[in-house]
Short mmCIF file of C-alpha atoms in Angstrom, two decimals:
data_model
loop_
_atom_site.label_atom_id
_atom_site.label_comp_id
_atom_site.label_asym_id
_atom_site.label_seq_id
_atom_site.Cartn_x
_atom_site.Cartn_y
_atom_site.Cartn_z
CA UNK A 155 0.88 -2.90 40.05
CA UNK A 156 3.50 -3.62 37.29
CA UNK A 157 3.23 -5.37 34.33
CA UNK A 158 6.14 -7.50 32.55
CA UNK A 159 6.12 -7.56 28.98
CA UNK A 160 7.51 -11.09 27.72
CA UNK A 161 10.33 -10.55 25.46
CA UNK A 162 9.44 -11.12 21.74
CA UNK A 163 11.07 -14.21 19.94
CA UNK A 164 13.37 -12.35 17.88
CA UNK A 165 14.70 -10.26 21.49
CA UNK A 166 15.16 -13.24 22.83
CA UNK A 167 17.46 -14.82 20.32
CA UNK A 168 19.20 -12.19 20.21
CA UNK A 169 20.20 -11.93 23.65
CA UNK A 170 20.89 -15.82 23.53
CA UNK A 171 23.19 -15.53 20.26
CA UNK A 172 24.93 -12.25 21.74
CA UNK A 173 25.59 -14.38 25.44
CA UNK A 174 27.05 -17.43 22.80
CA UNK A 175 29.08 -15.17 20.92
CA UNK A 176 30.63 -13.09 24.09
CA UNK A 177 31.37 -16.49 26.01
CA UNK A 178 33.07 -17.56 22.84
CA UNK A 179 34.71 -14.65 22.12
CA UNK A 180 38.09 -15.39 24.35
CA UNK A 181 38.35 -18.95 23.24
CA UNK A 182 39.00 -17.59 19.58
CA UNK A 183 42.30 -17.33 18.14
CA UNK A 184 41.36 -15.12 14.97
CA UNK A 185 43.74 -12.72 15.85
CA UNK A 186 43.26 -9.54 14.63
CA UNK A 187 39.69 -9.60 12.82
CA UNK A 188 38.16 -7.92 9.24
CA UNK A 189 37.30 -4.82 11.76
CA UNK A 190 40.81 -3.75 12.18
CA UNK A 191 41.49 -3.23 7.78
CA UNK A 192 41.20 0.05 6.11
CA UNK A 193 38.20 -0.78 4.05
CA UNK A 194 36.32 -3.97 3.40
CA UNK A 195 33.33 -5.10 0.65
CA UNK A 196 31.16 -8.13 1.70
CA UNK A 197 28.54 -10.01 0.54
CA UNK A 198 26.00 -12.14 2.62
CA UNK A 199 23.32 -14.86 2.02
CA UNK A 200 20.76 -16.55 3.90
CA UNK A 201 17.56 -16.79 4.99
CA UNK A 202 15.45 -14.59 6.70
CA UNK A 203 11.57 -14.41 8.03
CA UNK A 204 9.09 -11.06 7.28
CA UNK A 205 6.13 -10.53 9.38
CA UNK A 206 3.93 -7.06 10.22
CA UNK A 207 2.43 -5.74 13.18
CA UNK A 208 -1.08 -7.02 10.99
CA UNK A 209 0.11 -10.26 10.47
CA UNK A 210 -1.39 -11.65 13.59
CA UNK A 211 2.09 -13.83 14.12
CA UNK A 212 2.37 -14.98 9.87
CA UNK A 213 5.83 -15.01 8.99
CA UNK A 214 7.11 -15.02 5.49
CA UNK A 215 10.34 -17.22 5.39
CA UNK A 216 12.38 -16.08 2.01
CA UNK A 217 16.13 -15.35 1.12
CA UNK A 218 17.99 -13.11 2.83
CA UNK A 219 21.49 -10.66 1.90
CA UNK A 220 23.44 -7.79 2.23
CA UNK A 221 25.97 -6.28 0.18
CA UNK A 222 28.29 -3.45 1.87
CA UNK A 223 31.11 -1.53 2.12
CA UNK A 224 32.99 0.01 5.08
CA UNK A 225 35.81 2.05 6.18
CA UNK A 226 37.69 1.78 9.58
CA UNK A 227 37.57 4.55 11.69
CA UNK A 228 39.04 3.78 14.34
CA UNK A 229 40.73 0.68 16.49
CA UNK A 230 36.69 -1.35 16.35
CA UNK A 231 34.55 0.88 14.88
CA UNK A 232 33.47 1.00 10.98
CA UNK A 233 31.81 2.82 9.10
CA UNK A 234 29.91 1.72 5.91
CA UNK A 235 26.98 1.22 3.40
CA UNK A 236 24.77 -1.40 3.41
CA UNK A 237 21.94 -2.62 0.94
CA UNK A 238 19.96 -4.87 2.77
CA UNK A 239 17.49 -7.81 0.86
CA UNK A 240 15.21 -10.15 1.10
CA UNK A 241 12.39 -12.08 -1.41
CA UNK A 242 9.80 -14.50 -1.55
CA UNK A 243 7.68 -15.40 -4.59
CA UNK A 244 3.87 -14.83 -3.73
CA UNK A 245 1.31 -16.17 -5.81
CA UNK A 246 3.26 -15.38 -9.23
CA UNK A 247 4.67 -12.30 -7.53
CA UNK A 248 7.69 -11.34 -5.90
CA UNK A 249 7.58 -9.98 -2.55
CA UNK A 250 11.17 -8.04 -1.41
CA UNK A 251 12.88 -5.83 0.95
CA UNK A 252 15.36 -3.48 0.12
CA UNK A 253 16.88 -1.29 2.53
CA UNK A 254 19.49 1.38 2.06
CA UNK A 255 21.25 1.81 5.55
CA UNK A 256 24.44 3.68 6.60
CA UNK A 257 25.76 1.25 8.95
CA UNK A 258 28.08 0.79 12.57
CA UNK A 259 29.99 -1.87 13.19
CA UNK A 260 31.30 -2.34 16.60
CA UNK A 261 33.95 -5.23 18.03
CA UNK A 262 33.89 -4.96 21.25
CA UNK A 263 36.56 -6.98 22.14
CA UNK A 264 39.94 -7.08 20.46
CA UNK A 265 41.75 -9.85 18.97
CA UNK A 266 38.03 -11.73 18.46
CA UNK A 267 35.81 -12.05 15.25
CA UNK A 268 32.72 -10.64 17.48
CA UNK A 269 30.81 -7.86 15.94
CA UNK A 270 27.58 -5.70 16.65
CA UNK A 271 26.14 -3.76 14.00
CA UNK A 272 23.24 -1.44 13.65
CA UNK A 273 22.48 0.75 10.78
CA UNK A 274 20.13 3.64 9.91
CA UNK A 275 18.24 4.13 6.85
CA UNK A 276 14.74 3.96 4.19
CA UNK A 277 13.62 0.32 4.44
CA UNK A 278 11.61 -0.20 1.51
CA UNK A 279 9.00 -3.29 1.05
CA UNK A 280 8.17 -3.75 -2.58
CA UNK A 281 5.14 -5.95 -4.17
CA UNK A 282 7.31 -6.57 -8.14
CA UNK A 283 3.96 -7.55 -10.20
CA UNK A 284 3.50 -7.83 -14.20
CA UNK A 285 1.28 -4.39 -13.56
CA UNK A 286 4.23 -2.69 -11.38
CA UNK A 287 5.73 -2.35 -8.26
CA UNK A 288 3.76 -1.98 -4.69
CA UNK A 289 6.21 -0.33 -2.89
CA UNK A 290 6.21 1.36 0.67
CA UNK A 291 9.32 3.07 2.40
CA UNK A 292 9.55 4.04 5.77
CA UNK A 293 12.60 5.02 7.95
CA UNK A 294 14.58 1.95 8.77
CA UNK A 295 16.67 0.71 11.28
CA UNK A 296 18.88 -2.97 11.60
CA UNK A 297 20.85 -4.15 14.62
CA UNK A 298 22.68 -7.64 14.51
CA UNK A 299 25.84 -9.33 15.60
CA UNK A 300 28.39 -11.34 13.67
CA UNK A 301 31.76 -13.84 14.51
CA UNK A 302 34.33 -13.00 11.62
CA UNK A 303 36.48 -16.21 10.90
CA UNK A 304 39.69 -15.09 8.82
CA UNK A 305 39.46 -17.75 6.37
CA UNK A 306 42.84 -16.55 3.20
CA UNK A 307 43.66 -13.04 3.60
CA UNK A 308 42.13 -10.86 2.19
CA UNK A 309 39.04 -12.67 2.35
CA UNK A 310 37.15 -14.16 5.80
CA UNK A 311 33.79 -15.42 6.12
CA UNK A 312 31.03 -14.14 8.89
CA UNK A 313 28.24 -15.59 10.64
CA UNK A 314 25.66 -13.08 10.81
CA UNK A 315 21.58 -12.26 12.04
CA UNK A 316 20.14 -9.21 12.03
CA UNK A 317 17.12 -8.26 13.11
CA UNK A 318 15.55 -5.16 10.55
CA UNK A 319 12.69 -3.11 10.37
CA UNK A 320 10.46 -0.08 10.20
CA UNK A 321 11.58 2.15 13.07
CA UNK A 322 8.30 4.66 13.06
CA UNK A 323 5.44 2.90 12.38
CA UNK A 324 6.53 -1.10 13.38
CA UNK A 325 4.83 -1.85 10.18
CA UNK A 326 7.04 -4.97 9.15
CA UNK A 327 9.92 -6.19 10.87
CA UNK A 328 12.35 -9.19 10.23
CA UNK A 329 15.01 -11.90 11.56
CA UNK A 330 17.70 -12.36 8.92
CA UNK A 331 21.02 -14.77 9.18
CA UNK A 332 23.36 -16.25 7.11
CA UNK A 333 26.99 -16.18 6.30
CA UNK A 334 28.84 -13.48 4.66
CA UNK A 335 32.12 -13.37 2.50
CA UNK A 336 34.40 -9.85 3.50
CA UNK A 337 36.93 -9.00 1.26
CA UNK A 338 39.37 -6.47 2.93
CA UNK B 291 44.95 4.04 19.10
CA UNK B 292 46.80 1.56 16.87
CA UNK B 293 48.16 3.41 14.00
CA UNK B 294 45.96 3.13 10.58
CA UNK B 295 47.35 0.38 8.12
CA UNK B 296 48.14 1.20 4.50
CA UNK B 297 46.00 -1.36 3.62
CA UNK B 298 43.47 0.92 2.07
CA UNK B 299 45.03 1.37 -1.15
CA UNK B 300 44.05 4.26 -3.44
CA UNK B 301 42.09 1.95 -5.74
CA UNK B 302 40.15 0.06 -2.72
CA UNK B 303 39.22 4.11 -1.71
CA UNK B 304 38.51 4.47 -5.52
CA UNK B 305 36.31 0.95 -5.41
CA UNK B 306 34.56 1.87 -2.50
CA UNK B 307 33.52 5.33 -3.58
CA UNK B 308 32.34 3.65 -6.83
CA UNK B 309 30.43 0.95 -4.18
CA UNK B 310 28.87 3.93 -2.20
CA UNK B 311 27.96 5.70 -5.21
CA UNK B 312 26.03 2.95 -6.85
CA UNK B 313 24.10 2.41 -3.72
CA UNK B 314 23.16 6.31 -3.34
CA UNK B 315 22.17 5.60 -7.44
CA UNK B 316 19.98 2.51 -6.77
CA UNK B 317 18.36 4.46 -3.20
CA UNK B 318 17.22 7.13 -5.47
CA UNK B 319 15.53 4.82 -7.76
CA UNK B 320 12.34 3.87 -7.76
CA UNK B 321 8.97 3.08 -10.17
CA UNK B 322 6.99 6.07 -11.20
CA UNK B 323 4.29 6.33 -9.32
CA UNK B 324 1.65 4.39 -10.65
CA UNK B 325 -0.63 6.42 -12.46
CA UNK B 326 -3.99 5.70 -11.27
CA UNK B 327 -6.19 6.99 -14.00
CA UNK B 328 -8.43 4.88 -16.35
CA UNK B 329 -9.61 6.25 -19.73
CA UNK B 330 -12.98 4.56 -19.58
CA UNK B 331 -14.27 3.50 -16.37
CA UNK B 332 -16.89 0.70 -16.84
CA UNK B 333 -19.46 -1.12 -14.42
CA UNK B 334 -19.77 -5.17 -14.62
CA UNK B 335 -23.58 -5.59 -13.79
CA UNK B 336 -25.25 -9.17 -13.14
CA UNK B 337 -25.02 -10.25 -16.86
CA UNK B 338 -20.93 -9.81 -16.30
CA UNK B 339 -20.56 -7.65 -19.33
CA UNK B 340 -18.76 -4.29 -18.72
CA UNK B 341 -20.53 -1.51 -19.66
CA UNK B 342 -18.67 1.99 -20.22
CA UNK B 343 -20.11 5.10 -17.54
CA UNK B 344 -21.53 8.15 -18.97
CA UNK B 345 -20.88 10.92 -16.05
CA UNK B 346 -23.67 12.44 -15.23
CA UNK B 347 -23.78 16.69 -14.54
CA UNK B 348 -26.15 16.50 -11.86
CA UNK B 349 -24.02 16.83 -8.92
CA UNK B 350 -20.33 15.64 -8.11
CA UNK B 351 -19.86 13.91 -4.38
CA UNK B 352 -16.67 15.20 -1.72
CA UNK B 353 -15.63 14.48 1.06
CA UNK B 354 -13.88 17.16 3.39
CA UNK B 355 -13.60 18.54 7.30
CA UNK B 356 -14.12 21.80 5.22
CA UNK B 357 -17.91 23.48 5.62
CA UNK B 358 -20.31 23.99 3.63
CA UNK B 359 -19.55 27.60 3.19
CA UNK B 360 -15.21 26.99 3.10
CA UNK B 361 -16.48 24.32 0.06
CA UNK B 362 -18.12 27.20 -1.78
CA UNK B 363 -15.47 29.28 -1.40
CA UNK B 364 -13.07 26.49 -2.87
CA UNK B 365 -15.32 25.66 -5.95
CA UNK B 366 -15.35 29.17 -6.38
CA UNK B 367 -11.66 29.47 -7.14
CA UNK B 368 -11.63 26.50 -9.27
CA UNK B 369 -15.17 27.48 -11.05
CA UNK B 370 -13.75 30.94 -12.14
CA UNK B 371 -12.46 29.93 -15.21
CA UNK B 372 -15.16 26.87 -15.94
CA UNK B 373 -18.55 28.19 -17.17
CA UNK B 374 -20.92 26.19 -14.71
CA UNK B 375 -23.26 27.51 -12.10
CA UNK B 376 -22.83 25.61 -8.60
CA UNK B 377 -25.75 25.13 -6.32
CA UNK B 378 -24.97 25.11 -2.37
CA UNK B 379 -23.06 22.17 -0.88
CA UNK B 380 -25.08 19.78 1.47
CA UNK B 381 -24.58 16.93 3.03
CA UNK B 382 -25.69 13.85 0.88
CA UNK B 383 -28.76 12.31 1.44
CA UNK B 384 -27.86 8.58 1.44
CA UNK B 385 -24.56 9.13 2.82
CA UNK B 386 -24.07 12.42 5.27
CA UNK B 387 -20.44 11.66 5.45
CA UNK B 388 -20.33 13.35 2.55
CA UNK B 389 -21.23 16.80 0.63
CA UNK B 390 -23.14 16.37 -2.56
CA UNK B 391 -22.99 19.63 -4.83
CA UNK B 392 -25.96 20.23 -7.25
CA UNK B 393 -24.86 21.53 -10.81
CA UNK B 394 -27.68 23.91 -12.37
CA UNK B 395 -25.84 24.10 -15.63
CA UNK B 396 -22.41 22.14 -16.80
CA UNK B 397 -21.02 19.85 -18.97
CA UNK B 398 -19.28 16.71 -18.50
CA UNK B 399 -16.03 18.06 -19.56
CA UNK B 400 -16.53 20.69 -16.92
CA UNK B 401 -17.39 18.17 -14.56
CA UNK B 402 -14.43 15.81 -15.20
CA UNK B 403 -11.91 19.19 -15.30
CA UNK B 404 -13.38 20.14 -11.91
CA UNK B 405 -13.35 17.10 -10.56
CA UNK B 406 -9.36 16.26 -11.51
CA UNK B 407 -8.47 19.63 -10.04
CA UNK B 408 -10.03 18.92 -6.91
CA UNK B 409 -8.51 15.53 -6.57
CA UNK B 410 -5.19 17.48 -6.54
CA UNK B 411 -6.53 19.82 -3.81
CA UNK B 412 -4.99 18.91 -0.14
CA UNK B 413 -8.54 20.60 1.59
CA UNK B 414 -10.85 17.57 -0.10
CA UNK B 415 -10.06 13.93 0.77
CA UNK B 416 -12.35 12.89 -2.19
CA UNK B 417 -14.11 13.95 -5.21
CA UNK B 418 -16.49 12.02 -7.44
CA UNK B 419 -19.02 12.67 -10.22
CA UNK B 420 -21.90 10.65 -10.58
CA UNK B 421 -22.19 8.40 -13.96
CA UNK B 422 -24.70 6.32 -15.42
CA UNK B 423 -24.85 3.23 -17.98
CA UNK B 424 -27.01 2.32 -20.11
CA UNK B 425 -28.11 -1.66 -20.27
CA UNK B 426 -31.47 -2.04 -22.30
CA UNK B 427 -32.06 -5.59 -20.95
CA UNK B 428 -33.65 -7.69 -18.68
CA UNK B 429 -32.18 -8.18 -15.00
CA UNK B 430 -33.20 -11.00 -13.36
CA UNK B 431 -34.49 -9.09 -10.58
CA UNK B 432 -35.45 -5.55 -11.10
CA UNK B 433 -37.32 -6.60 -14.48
CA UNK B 434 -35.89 -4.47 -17.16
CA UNK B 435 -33.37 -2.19 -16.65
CA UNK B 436 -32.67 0.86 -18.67
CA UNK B 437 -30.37 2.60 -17.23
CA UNK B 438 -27.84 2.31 -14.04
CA UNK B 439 -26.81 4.99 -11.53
CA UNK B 440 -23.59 4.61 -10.10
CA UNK B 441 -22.00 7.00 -7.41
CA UNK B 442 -18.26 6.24 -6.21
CA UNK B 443 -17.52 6.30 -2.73
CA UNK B 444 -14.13 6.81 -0.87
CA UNK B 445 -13.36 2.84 -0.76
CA UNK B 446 -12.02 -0.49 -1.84
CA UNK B 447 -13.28 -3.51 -1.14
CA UNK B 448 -10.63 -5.97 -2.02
CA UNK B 449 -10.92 -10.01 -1.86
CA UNK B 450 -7.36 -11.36 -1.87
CA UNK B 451 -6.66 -15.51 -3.01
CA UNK B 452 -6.76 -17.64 -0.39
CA UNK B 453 -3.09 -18.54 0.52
CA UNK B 454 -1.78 -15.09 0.42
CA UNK B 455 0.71 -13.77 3.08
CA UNK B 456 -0.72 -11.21 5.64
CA UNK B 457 2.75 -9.17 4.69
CA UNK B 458 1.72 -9.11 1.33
CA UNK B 459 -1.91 -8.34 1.71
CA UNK B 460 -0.82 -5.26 4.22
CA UNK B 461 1.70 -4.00 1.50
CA UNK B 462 -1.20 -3.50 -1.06
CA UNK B 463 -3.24 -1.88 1.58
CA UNK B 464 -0.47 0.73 2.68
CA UNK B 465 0.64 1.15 -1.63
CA UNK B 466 -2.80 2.02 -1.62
CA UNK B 467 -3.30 4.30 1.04
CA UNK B 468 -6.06 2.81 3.07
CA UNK B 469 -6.31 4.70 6.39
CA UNK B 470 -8.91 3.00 7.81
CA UNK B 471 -8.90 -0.86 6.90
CA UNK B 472 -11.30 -3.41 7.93
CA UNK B 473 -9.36 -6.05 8.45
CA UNK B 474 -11.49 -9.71 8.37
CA UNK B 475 -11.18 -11.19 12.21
CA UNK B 476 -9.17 -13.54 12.61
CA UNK B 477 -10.89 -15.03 15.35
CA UNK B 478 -14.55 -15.37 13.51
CA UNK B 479 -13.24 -15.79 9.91
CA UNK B 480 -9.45 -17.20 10.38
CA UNK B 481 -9.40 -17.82 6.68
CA UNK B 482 -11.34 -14.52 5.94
CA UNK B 483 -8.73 -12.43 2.55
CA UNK B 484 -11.78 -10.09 2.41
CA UNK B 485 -11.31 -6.49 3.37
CA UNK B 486 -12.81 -3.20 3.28
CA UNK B 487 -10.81 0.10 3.14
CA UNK B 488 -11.58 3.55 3.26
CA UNK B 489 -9.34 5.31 1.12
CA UNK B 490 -6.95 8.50 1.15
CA UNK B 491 -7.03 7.99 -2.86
CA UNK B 492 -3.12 9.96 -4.00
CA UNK B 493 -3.98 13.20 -4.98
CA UNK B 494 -5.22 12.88 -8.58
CA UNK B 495 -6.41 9.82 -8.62
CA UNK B 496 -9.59 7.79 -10.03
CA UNK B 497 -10.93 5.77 -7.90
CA UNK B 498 -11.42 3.33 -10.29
CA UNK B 499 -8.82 3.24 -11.94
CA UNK B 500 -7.32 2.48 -8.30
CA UNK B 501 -9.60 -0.15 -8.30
CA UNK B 502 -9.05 -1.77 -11.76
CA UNK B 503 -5.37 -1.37 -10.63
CA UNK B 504 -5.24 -3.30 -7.44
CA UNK B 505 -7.59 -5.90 -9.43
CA UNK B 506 -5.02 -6.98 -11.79
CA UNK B 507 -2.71 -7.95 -9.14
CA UNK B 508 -2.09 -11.24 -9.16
CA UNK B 509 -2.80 -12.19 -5.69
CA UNK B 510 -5.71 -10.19 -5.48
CA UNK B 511 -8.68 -12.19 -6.60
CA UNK B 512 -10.61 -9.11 -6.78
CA UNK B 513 -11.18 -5.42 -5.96
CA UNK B 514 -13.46 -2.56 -6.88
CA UNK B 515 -14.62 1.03 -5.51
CA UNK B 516 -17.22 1.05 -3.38
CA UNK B 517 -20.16 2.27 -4.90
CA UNK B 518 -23.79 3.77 -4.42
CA UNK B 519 -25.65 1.95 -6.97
CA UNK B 520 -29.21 2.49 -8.37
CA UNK B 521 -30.61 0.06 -11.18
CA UNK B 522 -33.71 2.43 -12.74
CA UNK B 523 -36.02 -0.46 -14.48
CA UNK B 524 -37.69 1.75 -17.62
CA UNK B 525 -41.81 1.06 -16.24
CA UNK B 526 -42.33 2.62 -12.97
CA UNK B 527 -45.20 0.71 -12.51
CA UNK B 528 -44.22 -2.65 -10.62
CA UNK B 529 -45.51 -3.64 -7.74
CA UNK B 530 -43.02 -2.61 -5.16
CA UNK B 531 -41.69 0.40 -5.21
CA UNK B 532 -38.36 -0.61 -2.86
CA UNK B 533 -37.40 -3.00 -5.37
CA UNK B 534 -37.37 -0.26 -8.51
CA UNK B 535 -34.53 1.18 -7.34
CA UNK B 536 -32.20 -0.33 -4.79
CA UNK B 537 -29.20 2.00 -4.11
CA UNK B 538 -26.32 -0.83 -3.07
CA UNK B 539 -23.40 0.25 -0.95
CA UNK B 540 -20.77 -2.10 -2.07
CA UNK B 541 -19.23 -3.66 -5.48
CA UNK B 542 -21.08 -5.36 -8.23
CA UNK B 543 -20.28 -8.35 -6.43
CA UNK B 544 -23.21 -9.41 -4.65
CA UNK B 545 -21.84 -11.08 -1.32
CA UNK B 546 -20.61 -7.67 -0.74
CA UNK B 547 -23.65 -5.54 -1.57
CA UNK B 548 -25.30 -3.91 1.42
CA UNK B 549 -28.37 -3.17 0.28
CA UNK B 550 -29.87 0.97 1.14
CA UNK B 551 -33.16 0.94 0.51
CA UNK B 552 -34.45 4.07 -1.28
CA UNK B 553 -37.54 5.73 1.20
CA UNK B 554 -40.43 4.40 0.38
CA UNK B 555 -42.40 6.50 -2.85
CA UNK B 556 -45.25 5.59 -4.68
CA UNK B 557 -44.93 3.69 -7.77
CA UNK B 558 -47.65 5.55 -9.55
CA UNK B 559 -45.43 8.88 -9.16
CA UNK B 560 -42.34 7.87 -9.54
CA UNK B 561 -40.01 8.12 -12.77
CA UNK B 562 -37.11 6.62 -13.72
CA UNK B 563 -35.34 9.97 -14.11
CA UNK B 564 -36.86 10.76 -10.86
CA UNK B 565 -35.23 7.78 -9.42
CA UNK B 566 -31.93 8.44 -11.29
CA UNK B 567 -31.38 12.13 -10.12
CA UNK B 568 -32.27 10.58 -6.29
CA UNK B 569 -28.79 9.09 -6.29
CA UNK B 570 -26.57 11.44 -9.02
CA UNK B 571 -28.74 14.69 -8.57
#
């Protein structure tokens, strides 16, 4: 007898927004896209939900970003740095993520804005109180996607989601998205 | 291949080396671990006035996979140095998950130096002396109380505002360390914050001063170390015996108290030291 495990929510959109962005992808007329520069910085904001493998299905909606850096190495593939965050007040507190992640970032088709991404690193989840800091780190992991519109060279802006979260233990995962400003 | 651009100008490597380097900087940053130690623990009994723990050098309370004869051989090491004469490890009466070790002769600067250098020993999971308050008044159930006995167990019981995030709750319980967390059913108490967690206390810690820590979080409405808890009236001559002395697993707050019932002694016979070395000696 087999058994089917129902994809989770956050699988699921993914697959949906990755189908969108590959149909898409050939319509596009970005030319070449931010993957194809030397280096690039960018900065993202957004929104982004926090829930636990405890949280019997809570999720924590609060603000999402990234700030990174990359460097091409080759014709679609970069290389880069990525500090991942997210927040949420909490009863007088402040409840945030920060990750530290050496990141991939993959266009698989050339001439389009369509990226995939996935990055390696310590995800922390911090507690910031008037008595301290709660914090917990864990090994970390993102994967996302991303459309790249060239907006005024050197700058373009990005759609972007990524799903992040504790690779080992499955403590606390997320769904981030939001739109991102690349300066190359 | 397609040929690499020169767009990557000297000073964009420059910038991004700065970028990479900050990031490395802020990854290696972090609080200082808290340091979970309290000068002056103190007990809040019914009256809600803290009153500050004497330790007692009866016995101290561990809790290890070691055995009884591997625990002598530890406290041997550490007693070396520490002039105090160590009776053989057993397992404690009200509690056998743990080993109770009988002092014949110590201080309680011998007992708080053993007990801190055992908290920093990887073979013993937890380590407790035994303290005692004085009140002097009258407690609305026992009659009057002289003194309290109050043995710390390897737990939290923690009562988190209503409204709190579950993400937030389980990020205090893993800062913590709680390995074994019981967690309030959802299904019988959806709106249950309560929990109960046995502890892996960081090495060096006071349990509580973990405790008093976690309580002054703001989302926490409040926490305290699970306790054995015996309140010695000073006349041993009331009417039933059970009721003299009523060792409470729990907190001082009462909807948490599980009540352990001392086994049944004669009132006629029975002290209040008596009653106070049943739980700390």
């Amino acid at each position: 007898m087999t058994t089917s495990t129902p994809p989770t929510p956050v699988a699921a959109l993914l697959a949906a927004l990755t189908l969108l962005l590959m149909a898409a992808a050939p319509a596009s007329a970005q030319g070449v896209g931010g993957l194809e520069r030397e280096t690039f910085f960018s900065a993202a904001l957004g929104t982004g939900g926090m829930s636990c493998s405890e949280c019997v299905g809570e999720w924590d909606i609060g603000a999402s970003g990234y700030a990174g850096a990359g460097q091409r190495i080759g014709d679609r593939t970069v290389l880069g740095v990525e500090l991942g965050l997210w927040a949420r007040p909490v009863e007088g507190t402040v409840m945030y993520r920060l990750d530290y992640l050496a990141t991939t970032r993959f266009a698989p088709f050339a001439g389009s804005g369509f990226f995939l991404k996935a990055g390696l690193g310590a995800a922390t989840l911090n507690l910031h109180s008037e008595i301290g800091t709660a914090r917990t780190t864990r090994l970390g992991g993102v994967a996302g996607l991303g459309y790249d519109f060239d907006v005024d060279a050197p700058f373009s802006l990005s759609l972007w989601i990524d799903a992040a979260g504790h690779l080992r233990s499955e403590r606390a995962y997320g769904l981030h998205t939001g739109l991102a400003a690349t300066w190359r | 291949m397609r040929p690499r651009t020169s767009l990557a100008s000297a000073p964009a490597r420059s910038t991004m080396t700065l970028f990479v380097l900050a990031l490395l900087v802020l990854a290696g940053c972090g609080e200082a671990p808290t340091e979970w130690r309290e000068a002056n623990p103190t007990v809040i009994g019914g009256t809600g006035t803290p009153r500050e723990l004497d330790v007692e050098v009866g016995s101290i309370l561990l809790e290890s996979t070691l055995t009884a004869d591997a625990l002598q051989t530890v406290l041997s090491g550490y007693l070396e140095h520490l002039p105090a004469d160590v009776g053989p490890p057993a397992p404690d009466r009200w509690d056998p998950r743990y080993t109770r070790v009988p002092f014949l002769d110590a201080t309680p600067q011998v007992i708080l130096q053993l007990i801190e250098s055992l908290r920093r020993d990887p073979r013993i999971a937890f380590a407790a002396p035994c303290y005692s308050a004085y009140w002097g008044l009258e407690h609305p159930l026992y009659g009057y109380i002289e003194r309290s006995y109050h043995q710390p167990l390897n737990g939290l019981h923690i009562q988190f505002y209503e409204g709190t995030s579950r993400l937030a709750m389980e990020l205090v319980l893993e800062w913590i360390g709680g390995n074994d967390v019981q967690r309030p059913d959802p299904g019988d108490r959806p709106r249950s914050r309560q929990y109960r967690v046995h502890m892996t206390f960081p090495h060096g810690a006071d349990p509580i001063a973990v405790a008093s820590q976690v309580d002054r979080l703001e989302i926490v409405e409040w926490a305290e170390g699970s306790w054995m808890t015996s309140w010695v009236p000073l006349s041993a001559s009331a009417p039933d015996p059970d009721l003299l002395v009523r060792p409470s697993m729990g907190t001082n707050h009462e909807a948490q108290q599980v009540p352990v019932r001392f086994p049944s002694r004669g009132a006629s016979s029975t002290t209040a030291d008596e009653m106070g070395v049943g739980l700390c000696g």
